[in-house]
Coordinates of C-alpha atoms in Angstrom, one line a residue:
Chain K
M253 CA -81.6 -27.2 63.7
A254 CA -85.1 -26.1 64.7
S255 CA -87.2 -24.5 67.4
I256 CA -89.3 -26.7 69.6
K257 CA -92.7 -25.8 70.9
L258 CA -94.5 -27.6 73.7
D259 CA -98.2 -26.6 73.8
N260 CA -100.1 -27.6 76.9
L261 CA -98.3 -30.9 76.9
G262 CA -99.6 -33.5 79.3
K263 CA -99.4 -37.2 80.1
I264 CA -101.9 -39.4 81.8
Y265 CA -100.9 -43.0 82.2
P266 CA -103.5 -45.7 81.4
G267 CA -104.0 -46.3 85.1
G268 CA -105.2 -42.7 85.4
S269 CA -102.3 -41.2 87.2
R270 CA -100.9 -38.0 85.8
A271 CA -97.2 -37.6 85.2
V272 CA -97.1 -34.3 83.4
G273 CA -99.7 -31.6 82.9
G274 CA -100.1 -28.3 81.0
V275 CA -96.5 -27.7 80.0
K276 CA -96.1 -24.6 77.7
L277 CA -92.6 -23.9 76.5
D278 CA -91.2 -22.2 73.4
I279 CA -87.6 -23.3 72.7
A280 CA -85.7 -21.0 70.3
D281 CA -83.4 -22.4 67.7
G282 CA -80.1 -23.2 69.2
E283 CA -81.2 -22.7 72.8
F284 CA -80.1 -24.9 75.7
I285 CA -83.0 -25.7 77.9
V286 CA -82.6 -27.6 81.2
L287 CA -85.5 -29.4 82.8
V288 CA -84.8 -29.7 86.5
G289 CA -86.7 -31.1 89.4
P290 CA -86.6 -33.8 92.0
S291 CA -87.0 -37.4 91.0
G292 CA -90.5 -38.3 90.0
C293 CA -91.4 -34.7 88.9
G294 CA -92.0 -35.8 85.4
K295 CA -89.0 -34.3 83.7
S296 CA -87.8 -37.5 82.1
T297 CA -91.4 -38.3 81.0
L298 CA -91.5 -34.9 79.4
L299 CA -88.2 -35.4 77.5
R300 CA -89.3 -38.9 76.4
M301 CA -92.5 -37.4 75.0
V302 CA -90.5 -35.0 72.9
A303 CA -88.3 -38.0 71.8
G304 CA -91.3 -40.0 70.9
L305 CA -90.6 -42.8 73.4
E306 CA -93.6 -42.0 75.4
S307 CA -97.1 -41.4 73.9
I308 CA -98.6 -37.9 74.2
T309 CA -102.1 -37.9 75.8
E310 CA -102.6 -34.1 75.9
G311 CA -101.4 -31.1 73.9
E312 CA -98.8 -30.9 71.1
V313 CA -95.1 -31.1 70.4
R314 CA -93.8 -29.2 67.5
I315 CA -90.3 -29.6 66.2
G316 CA -89.7 -26.9 63.6
D317 CA -93.1 -26.2 62.2
R318 CA -94.2 -29.8 62.2
V319 CA -96.5 -31.3 64.8
V320 CA -94.8 -34.6 65.8
N321 CA -97.3 -36.2 68.2
K322 CA -97.8 -39.2 66.0
V323 CA -94.3 -39.2 64.3
E324 CA -92.0 -42.2 65.0
P325 CA -88.9 -41.3 67.1
A326 CA -86.7 -42.1 64.1
D327 CA -88.5 -39.5 62.0
R328 CA -88.4 -36.6 64.5
D329 CA -84.9 -35.7 63.6
I330 CA -83.7 -35.7 67.2
A331 CA -80.8 -37.5 68.9
M332 CA -80.8 -38.7 72.5
V333 CA -78.1 -39.3 75.1
F334 CA -79.3 -41.8 77.7
Q335 CA -78.4 -42.0 81.4
N336 CA -76.8 -45.4 81.0
Y337 CA -75.4 -44.4 77.5
A338 CA -77.3 -47.3 75.8
L339 CA -74.3 -48.1 73.7
Y340 CA -74.7 -51.3 71.6
P341 CA -72.3 -53.6 73.5
H342 CA -71.7 -55.9 70.5
M343 CA -70.6 -53.2 68.2
S344 CA -67.4 -51.3 68.0
V345 CA -67.4 -47.6 68.8
R346 CA -67.2 -46.9 65.0
Q347 CA -70.3 -49.1 64.4
N348 CA -72.1 -47.5 67.3
L349 CA -71.6 -44.1 65.8
A350 CA -72.4 -45.2 62.3
Y351 CA -75.5 -47.2 63.1
G352 CA -78.0 -44.3 62.9
L353 CA -76.5 -43.1 59.6
K354 CA -76.4 -46.6 58.1
N355 CA -80.1 -47.0 58.9
R356 CA -80.8 -43.8 57.1
R357 CA -78.9 -45.1 54.0
T358 CA -76.2 -42.4 54.2
P359 CA -73.5 -43.0 51.6
K360 CA -70.5 -44.9 53.0
A361 CA -68.0 -42.2 52.4
E362 CA -70.2 -39.7 54.1
I363 CA -70.6 -42.0 57.1
T364 CA -66.8 -42.3 57.4
R365 CA -66.4 -38.6 57.1
R366 CA -68.9 -37.8 59.8
V367 CA -67.8 -40.5 62.2
D368 CA -64.2 -39.3 61.9
E369 CA -65.2 -35.7 62.4
A370 CA -67.3 -36.5 65.5
A371 CA -64.4 -38.7 66.8
A372 CA -62.0 -35.7 66.4
I373 CA -64.4 -33.3 68.2
L374 CA -64.8 -35.7 71.1
Q375 CA -61.3 -37.0 71.1
I376 CA -62.3 -40.6 70.8
G377 CA -60.4 -41.4 67.6
P378 CA -58.0 -43.9 69.3
F379 CA -61.0 -45.9 70.6
L380 CA -63.0 -46.3 67.4
D381 CA -62.2 -50.0 67.0
R382 CA -62.8 -50.9 70.6
K383 CA -66.0 -52.3 72.1
P384 CA -67.8 -50.2 74.7
R385 CA -66.9 -52.5 77.5
A386 CA -63.2 -51.7 76.9
L387 CA -63.9 -48.0 77.6
S388 CA -64.0 -46.0 80.9
G389 CA -67.2 -44.2 82.0
G390 CA -66.1 -40.9 80.6
Q391 CA -65.1 -42.4 77.3
R392 CA -68.5 -44.1 77.0
Q393 CA -70.1 -40.8 77.8
R394 CA -68.2 -39.3 74.8
V395 CA -69.2 -42.1 72.5
A396 CA -72.9 -41.6 73.5
M397 CA -72.5 -37.9 72.7
G398 CA -70.7 -38.8 69.4
R399 CA -73.6 -41.0 68.4
A400 CA -75.9 -37.9 68.8
I401 CA -73.7 -35.5 67.0
V402 CA -72.9 -37.6 63.9
R403 CA -76.5 -37.5 63.0
E404 CA -76.5 -33.7 62.9
P405 CA -80.1 -33.7 64.2
A406 CA -82.4 -30.8 64.7
A407 CA -82.2 -31.2 68.5
F408 CA -80.2 -33.0 71.2
L409 CA -82.1 -34.6 74.1
F410 CA -80.1 -35.4 77.2
D411 CA -81.5 -37.7 79.9
E412 CA -79.4 -37.2 83.0
P413 CA -76.2 -38.0 80.9
L414 CA -73.7 -37.3 83.7
S415 CA -75.3 -38.9 86.7
N416 CA -73.3 -42.2 86.2
L417 CA -70.0 -40.4 86.4
D418 CA -67.9 -39.6 89.4
A419 CA -68.0 -36.0 90.7
K420 CA -64.7 -34.8 89.2
L421 CA -65.5 -36.2 85.7
R422 CA -69.0 -34.8 86.0
V423 CA -67.7 -31.3 86.3
A424 CA -65.3 -31.8 83.4
M425 CA -68.0 -33.3 81.1
R426 CA -70.4 -30.6 82.1
L427 CA -68.1 -28.0 80.7
E428 CA -67.5 -30.0 77.6
I429 CA -71.2 -30.4 76.9
K430 CA -71.7 -26.6 77.3
D431 CA -68.8 -25.9 75.0
L432 CA -69.9 -28.4 72.4
Q433 CA -73.4 -27.1 72.4
K434 CA -72.1 -23.5 71.9
R435 CA -70.0 -24.7 69.0
L436 CA -72.6 -26.7 67.3
R437 CA -75.5 -24.4 68.2
T438 CA -78.0 -27.3 68.2
T439 CA -81.2 -26.9 70.1
S440 CA -80.9 -29.0 73.3
I441 CA -83.1 -30.2 76.0
Y442 CA -81.3 -31.5 79.1
V443 CA -82.8 -33.3 82.0
T444 CA -81.2 -33.3 85.4
H445 CA -82.0 -33.4 89.1
D446 CA -78.8 -31.6 89.9
Q447 CA -79.5 -27.9 90.4
L448 CA -75.8 -27.0 90.0
E449 CA -75.7 -28.8 86.6
A450 CA -78.9 -27.0 85.7
M451 CA -77.6 -23.6 86.7
T452 CA -74.3 -23.9 84.8
L453 CA -75.6 -25.4 81.6
A454 CA -78.9 -23.7 80.9
D455 CA -79.7 -20.8 78.7
R456 CA -83.1 -21.1 80.3
L457 CA -84.2 -23.3 83.2
V458 CA -87.5 -25.1 83.5
V459 CA -88.2 -26.1 87.1
L460 CA -90.7 -28.9 87.4
N461 CA -92.5 -30.1 90.5
A462 CA -95.1 -32.9 90.5
G463 CA -95.6 -32.8 86.7
Q464 CA -96.2 -29.0 86.7
V465 CA -93.9 -26.2 85.6
E466 CA -93.0 -24.1 88.6
Q467 CA -90.9 -21.5 86.8
I468 CA -89.2 -20.9 83.5
G469 CA -86.3 -18.4 83.2
T470 CA -82.6 -17.8 82.9
P471 CA -80.6 -19.4 85.7
L472 CA -80.0 -16.0 87.3
D473 CA -83.6 -15.0 87.0
V474 CA -84.7 -18.1 88.7
Y475 CA -82.0 -17.7 91.4
R476 CA -82.8 -14.1 92.1
R477 CA -86.5 -14.2 91.9
P478 CA -87.8 -17.7 92.6
A479 CA -91.4 -17.9 91.7
S480 CA -92.4 -20.2 94.6
T481 CA -91.2 -21.7 97.8
F482 CA -90.5 -24.9 95.9
V483 CA -88.1 -23.2 93.5
A484 CA -86.6 -21.2 96.3
G485 CA -85.8 -24.4 98.2
F486 CA -84.6 -26.3 95.1
I487 CA -82.3 -23.9 93.3
G488 CA -79.2 -22.7 95.1
S489 CA -76.9 -24.5 97.5
P490 CA -77.1 -24.4 100.4
A491 CA -80.8 -24.1 100.1
M492 CA -82.6 -20.8 100.8
N493 CA -84.0 -20.5 104.3
L494 CA -87.8 -20.5 104.3
I495 CA -88.8 -19.0 107.6
P496 CA -92.5 -18.6 108.8
A497 CA -93.1 -14.9 108.9
R498 CA -94.2 -14.9 112.5
A499 CA -90.8 -16.1 113.5
V500 CA -89.2 -13.0 112.1
P501 CA -91.8 -10.2 112.8
H502 CA -89.3 -7.4 112.5
L503 CA -88.4 -8.0 108.9
P504 CA -90.0 -5.7 106.3
G505 CA -93.1 -7.2 104.7
S506 CA -93.5 -10.0 107.1
A507 CA -96.9 -8.7 108.0
H508 CA -98.3 -9.6 104.6
A509 CA -96.4 -12.7 103.7
A510 CA -96.6 -16.1 105.3
V511 CA -93.1 -17.3 104.5
I512 CA -90.0 -15.2 104.2
G513 CA -87.1 -16.6 102.1
I514 CA -83.5 -15.6 102.8
R515 CA -80.5 -17.2 101.2
P516 CA -77.9 -18.3 103.7
E517 CA -75.3 -15.9 102.3
D518 CA -77.7 -13.0 102.7
L519 CA -78.0 -13.3 106.4
V520 CA -75.0 -11.4 107.8
P521 CA -73.9 -10.9 111.5
D522 CA -74.9 -7.5 112.8
P523 CA -74.8 -6.6 116.5
D524 CA -77.9 -4.5 116.0
G525 CA -79.7 -7.0 113.7
P526 CA -83.4 -7.7 114.3
I527 CA -82.9 -11.5 114.1
E528 CA -81.6 -13.6 116.9
M529 CA -80.2 -17.1 116.1
Q530 CA -79.3 -19.9 118.5
V531 CA -76.3 -21.6 117.0
G532 CA -76.5 -25.4 116.6
A533 CA -74.4 -27.6 114.3
I534 CA -71.5 -26.1 112.3
E535 CA -70.2 -27.6 109.0
E536 CA -66.7 -26.5 108.0
L537 CA -66.4 -26.4 104.2
G538 CA -62.9 -24.8 104.1
A539 CA -63.7 -21.5 102.3
Q540 CA -66.8 -21.0 104.3
R541 CA -68.7 -22.6 107.2
L542 CA -72.4 -23.4 107.3
V543 CA -74.0 -22.6 110.6
H544 CA -77.3 -24.3 111.4
G545 CA -79.5 -23.0 114.1
K546 CA -82.9 -21.8 115.2
V547 CA -84.6 -18.5 115.0
N548 CA -87.7 -18.4 117.2
G549 CA -88.0 -22.1 116.7
A550 CA -87.6 -22.1 112.9
D551 CA -84.6 -23.9 111.3
V552 CA -82.1 -21.5 109.7
T553 CA -78.8 -22.0 108.0
I554 CA -76.3 -19.2 107.3
A555 CA -73.0 -19.2 105.4
L556 CA -70.1 -17.4 107.1
P557 CA -66.5 -16.9 106.3
S558 CA -64.4 -19.6 107.8
H559 CA -62.6 -17.7 110.5
G560 CA -63.1 -16.3 114.0
E561 CA -64.9 -17.6 117.0
L562 CA -68.6 -18.1 117.1
S563 CA -70.7 -17.4 120.2
D564 CA -73.8 -19.6 120.7
R565 CA -76.1 -16.7 120.0
L566 CA -75.8 -14.5 116.9
R567 CA -77.6 -11.4 115.9
L568 CA -78.3 -11.2 112.2
N569 CA -79.5 -8.8 109.6
A570 CA -80.6 -9.0 106.0
A571 CA -80.9 -6.3 103.3
P572 CA -84.5 -5.6 102.4
E573 CA -83.8 -6.5 98.7
A574 CA -82.5 -9.9 99.8
L575 CA -85.9 -10.9 101.2
H576 CA -88.3 -13.1 99.2
R577 CA -91.9 -13.1 100.3
F578 CA -94.2 -16.0 99.6
D579 CA -97.9 -16.8 100.1
D580 CA -98.7 -19.5 102.5
K581 CA -101.2 -21.7 100.7
S582 CA -100.0 -21.5 97.1
G583 CA -96.4 -21.0 98.0
K584 CA -96.3 -18.4 95.2
R585 CA -94.0 -15.3 95.3
L586 CA -95.9 -12.2 96.5
D587 CA -94.1 -9.4 94.7
Chain H
M121 CA -67.1 -69.0 99.2
K122 CA -67.1 -69.6 102.9
R123 CA -65.0 -72.4 104.1
T124 CA -66.3 -74.6 106.8
I125 CA -63.9 -76.6 108.9
F126 CA -65.4 -79.9 110.3
S127 CA -64.0 -81.0 113.5
N128 CA -65.1 -84.6 112.8
Q129 CA -63.5 -86.2 109.8
L130 CA -66.5 -88.6 109.3
L131 CA -69.3 -86.0 109.2
P132 CA -68.5 -84.5 105.8
W133 CA -68.4 -87.9 104.2
L134 CA -71.7 -88.8 105.8
L135 CA -73.3 -85.7 104.5
L136 CA -71.9 -86.4 101.0
A137 CA -72.8 -90.0 101.1
P138 CA -76.4 -89.9 99.7
Q139 CA -75.3 -87.9 96.6
L140 CA -72.2 -90.0 96.1
A141 CA -74.3 -93.1 96.4
I142 CA -76.8 -91.9 93.8
T143 CA -74.1 -90.8 91.5
F144 CA -72.3 -94.2 91.8
I145 CA -75.3 -96.5 91.6
F146 CA -77.2 -94.7 88.9
F147 CA -74.4 -93.2 86.9
L148 CA -70.9 -94.4 87.3
W149 CA -71.7 -98.1 87.8
P150 CA -74.1 -98.4 84.8
A151 CA -71.7 -96.4 82.7
G152 CA -68.9 -98.7 83.7
Q153 CA -71.1 -101.7 82.9
A154 CA -71.9 -100.3 79.4
I155 CA -68.2 -99.7 78.7
R156 CA -67.3 -103.2 79.9
Q157 CA -70.1 -104.9 77.9
S158 CA -69.4 -103.0 74.7
F159 CA -66.2 -105.1 74.5
L160 CA -68.0 -108.4 75.1
R161 CA -70.3 -110.7 73.1
E162 CA -72.9 -112.9 74.7
D163 CA -74.3 -116.0 73.0
A164 CA -78.0 -116.3 72.2
F165 CA -78.8 -118.0 75.5
G166 CA -76.7 -115.7 77.8
I167 CA -74.5 -118.6 78.9
N168 CA -71.1 -117.7 77.5
T169 CA -69.6 -114.3 77.1
S170 CA -66.4 -113.6 75.3
F171 CA -64.1 -110.6 74.9
V172 CA -64.3 -109.3 71.3
G173 CA -62.3 -106.1 71.5
L174 CA -63.7 -103.4 69.2
A175 CA -65.8 -105.8 67.1
N176 CA -69.0 -104.4 68.4
F177 CA -68.0 -100.9 67.4
R178 CA -66.8 -102.1 64.0
A179 CA -70.1 -103.9 63.4
L180 CA -71.9 -100.6 64.2
L181 CA -70.0 -98.7 61.6
D182 CA -70.7 -101.4 59.0
S183 CA -74.4 -101.6 59.8
P184 CA -76.5 -99.5 57.4
E185 CA -79.3 -99.7 60.0
Y186 CA -77.1 -97.9 62.5
L187 CA -75.9 -95.2 60.0
E188 CA -79.6 -94.7 59.1
S189 CA -80.4 -94.2 62.8
V190 CA -77.6 -91.6 63.1
K191 CA -79.1 -89.8 60.1
V192 CA -82.6 -90.0 61.6
T193 CA -81.3 -88.7 64.9
A194 CA -79.6 -85.7 63.2
V195 CA -82.7 -84.8 61.3
F196 CA -84.8 -85.2 64.5
A197 CA -82.5 -83.3 66.8
V198 CA -82.1 -80.4 64.4
S199 CA -85.8 -80.2 63.8
V200 CA -86.8 -80.3 67.4
T201 CA -84.2 -77.7 68.3
V202 CA -85.2 -75.3 65.5
V203 CA -88.9 -75.7 66.2
S204 CA -88.7 -75.5 69.9
M205 CA -86.3 -72.6 70.0
G206 CA -88.0 -70.7 67.2
V207 CA -91.5 -70.9 68.7
A208 CA -90.1 -70.2 72.1
L209 CA -88.3 -67.0 70.9
L210 CA -91.5 -65.8 69.1
L211 CA -93.6 -66.3 72.2
A212 CA -90.9 -64.7 74.4
V213 CA -90.7 -61.6 72.2
A214 CA -94.5 -61.4 72.2
V215 CA -94.6 -61.6 76.0
D216 CA -91.7 -59.2 76.4
R217 CA -93.8 -56.5 74.6
M218 CA -96.5 -56.8 77.2
L219 CA -96.5 -54.7 80.3
K220 CA -99.3 -55.9 82.4
S221 CA -100.2 -59.5 81.5
A222 CA -96.7 -60.8 80.9
R223 CA -96.6 -62.7 84.2
V224 CA -99.9 -64.5 83.5
Y225 CA -98.8 -65.6 80.0
T226 CA -95.4 -66.7 81.3
T227 CA -97.1 -68.9 83.9
L228 CA -99.5 -70.4 81.4
L229 CA -96.7 -71.0 78.9
V230 CA -94.5 -72.8 81.4
W231 CA -97.1 -75.5 82.2
P232 CA -96.2 -78.0 79.4
Y233 CA -92.8 -78.4 81.0
A234 CA -94.5 -80.2 83.9
V235 CA -95.9 -82.9 81.7
A236 CA -93.9 -86.1 81.6
P237 CA -92.5 -87.0 78.1
A238 CA -94.5 -90.2 77.9
V239 CA -97.7 -88.4 78.8
A240 CA -96.9 -85.7 76.2
G241 CA -96.3 -88.5 73.7
I242 CA -99.7 -90.1 74.4
L243 CA -101.4 -86.7 74.2
W244 CA -100.0 -86.0 70.8
W245 CA -100.7 -89.6 69.8
F246 CA -104.3 -89.0 70.5
I247 CA -104.5 -85.7 68.8
F248 CA -102.8 -87.1 65.7
N249 CA -104.4 -90.6 65.8
P250 CA -105.4 -91.3 62.1
T251 CA -108.6 -93.0 63.3
I252 CA -109.8 -90.9 66.2
G253 CA -107.6 -87.8 66.3
I254 CA -108.7 -84.3 65.7
M255 CA -105.7 -83.2 63.6
P256 CA -106.1 -85.8 60.8
Y257 CA -109.7 -84.7 60.6
V258 CA -108.7 -81.1 60.3
L259 CA -105.9 -81.9 57.8
D260 CA -108.4 -84.0 55.8
V261 CA -110.5 -80.9 55.3
I262 CA -107.6 -79.1 53.7
G263 CA -106.8 -82.1 51.6
Y264 CA -104.0 -83.8 53.5
D265 CA -104.2 -87.4 54.3
W266 CA -102.4 -87.8 57.6
N267 CA -101.2 -91.2 58.6
H268 CA -98.1 -91.4 60.8
V269 CA -98.4 -95.2 61.0
S270 CA -97.6 -95.6 57.3
S271 CA -96.0 -92.4 56.3
K272 CA -92.4 -91.9 57.4
T273 CA -92.6 -88.1 57.0
D274 CA -95.8 -87.9 59.0
A275 CA -94.2 -90.0 61.7
M276 CA -91.2 -87.8 61.9
I277 CA -93.4 -84.6 62.0
L278 CA -95.4 -86.1 64.9
V279 CA -92.4 -87.0 67.1
V280 CA -90.8 -83.6 66.3
I281 CA -94.0 -81.7 67.3
A282 CA -94.5 -83.9 70.4
S283 CA -90.9 -83.5 71.5
A284 CA -90.5 -79.8 70.7
W285 CA -93.8 -78.8 72.4
K286 CA -92.5 -79.9 75.8
Q287 CA -89.2 -78.0 75.4
I288 CA -90.8 -74.8 74.2
S289 CA -91.7 -73.8 77.8
Y290 CA -88.2 -74.3 79.0
N291 CA -86.7 -72.3 76.1
F292 CA -89.4 -69.7 76.5
L293 CA -88.4 -69.0 80.2
F294 CA -84.8 -68.5 79.3
F295 CA -85.6 -66.3 76.4
V296 CA -87.9 -64.1 78.5
A297 CA -85.2 -63.8 81.1
G298 CA -82.7 -63.0 78.4
L299 CA -84.9 -60.4 76.8
Q300 CA -85.7 -58.7 80.1
A301 CA -82.0 -58.4 80.8
I302 CA -81.5 -56.2 77.8
P303 CA -81.9 -52.6 78.9
A304 CA -85.0 -50.9 77.3
S305 CA -82.9 -47.9 76.5
M306 CA -80.8 -50.0 74.1
R307 CA -83.9 -50.6 72.0
E308 CA -85.0 -47.0 72.4
A309 CA -81.6 -45.8 71.2
A310 CA -81.9 -48.1 68.2
A311 CA -85.4 -46.7 67.5
I312 CA -84.1 -43.2 67.6
D313 CA -81.3 -44.4 65.4
G314 CA -83.9 -45.2 62.7
A315 CA -84.2 -48.9 63.1
G316 CA -87.7 -50.4 62.7
P317 CA -88.9 -53.2 64.9
V318 CA -87.6 -56.0 62.7
R319 CA -84.2 -54.3 62.2
R320 CA -84.0 -53.7 65.9
F321 CA -84.6 -57.3 66.6
F322 CA -81.9 -58.6 64.3
D323 CA -79.4 -55.8 64.9
I324 CA -79.8 -55.4 68.7
T325 CA -82.0 -57.9 70.5
F326 CA -80.9 -61.1 68.8
P327 CA -77.1 -60.5 69.1
L328 CA -77.5 -59.5 72.7
L329 CA -79.5 -62.8 73.3
S330 CA -76.7 -64.9 71.8
P331 CA -75.4 -66.2 75.1
T332 CA -78.9 -67.5 75.9
T333 CA -79.4 -68.8 72.4
F334 CA -76.2 -70.8 72.4
F335 CA -76.8 -72.2 75.8
L336 CA -80.3 -73.3 74.8
L337 CA -78.9 -74.7 71.5
V338 CA -76.7 -77.2 73.4
I339 CA -79.4 -78.0 75.9
N340 CA -82.0 -78.7 73.2
I341 CA -79.7 -80.9 71.2
V342 CA -79.0 -82.9 74.3
Y343 CA -82.7 -83.0 75.1
A344 CA -83.6 -84.1 71.5
M345 CA -81.0 -86.8 71.4
F346 CA -81.3 -88.3 74.9
E347 CA -84.5 -87.4 76.6
T348 CA -87.1 -88.0 73.9
F349 CA -87.2 -91.7 74.5
G350 CA -90.6 -91.5 76.2
V351 CA -92.1 -89.5 73.4
I352 CA -90.9 -92.0 70.7
D353 CA -91.9 -95.0 72.8
A354 CA -95.4 -93.6 73.4
T355 CA -96.1 -92.6 69.8
T356 CA -94.2 -94.4 67.0
E357 CA -91.9 -96.9 68.7
G358 CA -89.3 -96.0 66.2
G359 CA -91.4 -96.8 63.2
P360 CA -92.7 -96.9 60.5
A361 CA -89.8 -98.7 58.9
R362 CA -87.3 -97.3 61.4
A363 CA -88.1 -93.7 60.3
T364 CA -88.1 -92.4 63.8
N365 CA -85.6 -94.8 65.3
I366 CA -83.3 -92.4 66.9
M367 CA -80.1 -93.6 68.5
V368 CA -81.4 -93.6 72.1
Y369 CA -84.4 -95.6 71.0
K370 CA -82.2 -98.0 69.1
V371 CA -80.1 -98.6 72.2
Y372 CA -83.2 -99.7 74.1
F373 CA -84.7 -101.7 71.2
D374 CA -81.5 -103.6 70.4
G375 CA -80.7 -104.2 74.0
F376 CA -84.0 -105.0 75.7
V377 CA -86.1 -106.2 72.8
G378 CA -83.4 -107.6 70.5
Q379 CA -81.3 -108.8 73.4
N380 CA -78.1 -107.9 71.6
I381 CA -76.4 -106.6 74.8
G382 CA -72.9 -106.1 73.2
S383 CA -74.1 -103.9 70.4
S384 CA -76.5 -102.0 72.6
A385 CA -73.7 -101.3 75.1
A386 CA -71.4 -100.1 72.2
Q387 CA -74.2 -97.7 71.1
S388 CA -74.5 -96.4 74.6
V389 CA -70.8 -95.7 74.7
V390 CA -71.1 -93.8 71.4
L391 CA -73.9 -91.7 72.9
M392 CA -71.9 -91.2 76.1
L393 CA -69.0 -89.8 74.0
L394 CA -71.5 -87.5 72.2
V395 CA -72.8 -86.1 75.5
I396 CA -69.3 -85.6 76.8
T397 CA -68.4 -83.7 73.6
L398 CA -71.5 -81.5 73.8
T399 CA -70.8 -80.7 77.4
I400 CA -67.3 -79.7 76.7
I401 CA -68.5 -77.5 73.8
Q402 CA -71.0 -76.0 76.2
F403 CA -68.5 -75.1 78.8
R404 CA -65.8 -73.9 76.5
W405 CA -67.9 -71.9 74.1
V406 CA -70.6 -70.5 76.3
E407 CA -68.1 -69.0 78.7
K408 CA -65.6 -67.7 76.1
K409 CA -66.7 -67.3 72.6
V410 CA -70.3 -66.1 72.8
E411 CA -70.0 -62.7 74.4
Y412 CA -70.0 -59.2 73.2

């Protein structure tokens, strides 16, 4: 186990295009960090730089107290779970788990002990002699995790490990990963584009956009005080409304800010409210309904309890503490 | 597959006719002739033919010359296969590591496949010509006296190189495709699992290539045994002292030069059985055994 420190980490490809720039991050021993952002934001590149699969062109990666920029992936004491699992198809599950230990000349008895232990933790004991192709998606996922934990590495790196699973399994595996990490207390970096996965797994979130860090913080911090319009729109579902301030001139602070952010659940019907919304499409979700519409020409979505009639004009109000004010050009939070 | 119903009964047969005609005239009919003639013996002037049963085959098995030819063929086929597949795999692995120029190299490396076997033979004949060739000159510098006209070993090396060279392109293409079908993450996982490049190749890449390798193995053996006639004819003509007289060349030589039609036909039939066996192995094994 170890802490990981990224110091001004950056990546410029030989062609000159920049994938990642100026990432500063201190990861404590045993912490679960989630890198989240839309596809192409550089989160996978960042993870692969920590793993040693991608060369580092700027800055430093430290694992423990060692700078590992030039260290081979095998010698970084990390284990990685790949999106497509990358199980060796010609080896049995047992051989898959043992391969990394065998390469490190671990004694046979020790290999057997660790493989059996990992198999017990992940409940893949019955499949140890099968080939990966005879396993279901969820089982393969477990084997991939098993391959990481038998090594007892300083850190786990996860590269979108759940995105090949169906929705139901994804939720189940998400809980298992969280549980497992709590039990093993191994420092983990987890990459995903799914903000829900990010929120539920992370001790701290790192929101990335176009190769830059937009915000680092606990999931609740990031949710409650998004640092920019990008984070505000990315974290939380349904997404926060980002309304031009001139469309809602009666709200406090709208004189100074260019963009006012209000979460859909924070906009509540109020006959005397200062905001008038023209109701458009309605999505029934069962427990709640999402109402899409316009406020002075700006698109707005609100979440309402799923009962009662809706008129085609609604008056809305929002508590002053539920308003997020952002600058126009930089998109940064103002307070 | 989509089923098409022809309203006219004649049309499908007409459409098939060219292919059927080619198959019949150039394959079935000659094969039938070979089988028929392998049971016949013609006199020296081609006037009388008589049915002799399996005598032609029995004569083959008793002929030390034929058994020698079988041995030469085995050595030749194994050498060509090993050399052409080995070099092709090396090149393919090298190209697979490149990101940008892979396509250029692939294109360049495929060119030799467009060269006709006889032309390839002549090319190598010139390069290795003991009198005017560049290679004997170079070899002479390092103290080797090259002469494929008198040395059996040199002759065999020459025909192996000339035959393998052409096949390298073909093997290379398949190996490159095979390598590119292996997900990069598999090798990355192995790298993180502590396997160095060599280990990674033998533990991960090579086993995952095995379907390609086995397919090429059969294809190359077939090539070496049956399609290298042009190379042999253009370089050594089976010599010296029958050292490169592979079975296919012997069929031609005994039949068209020696005019021993019966024996030549019997040899053809043996070769035919060999091809059939290899084809069966190919279909049975490739589809079932070699998978992971």
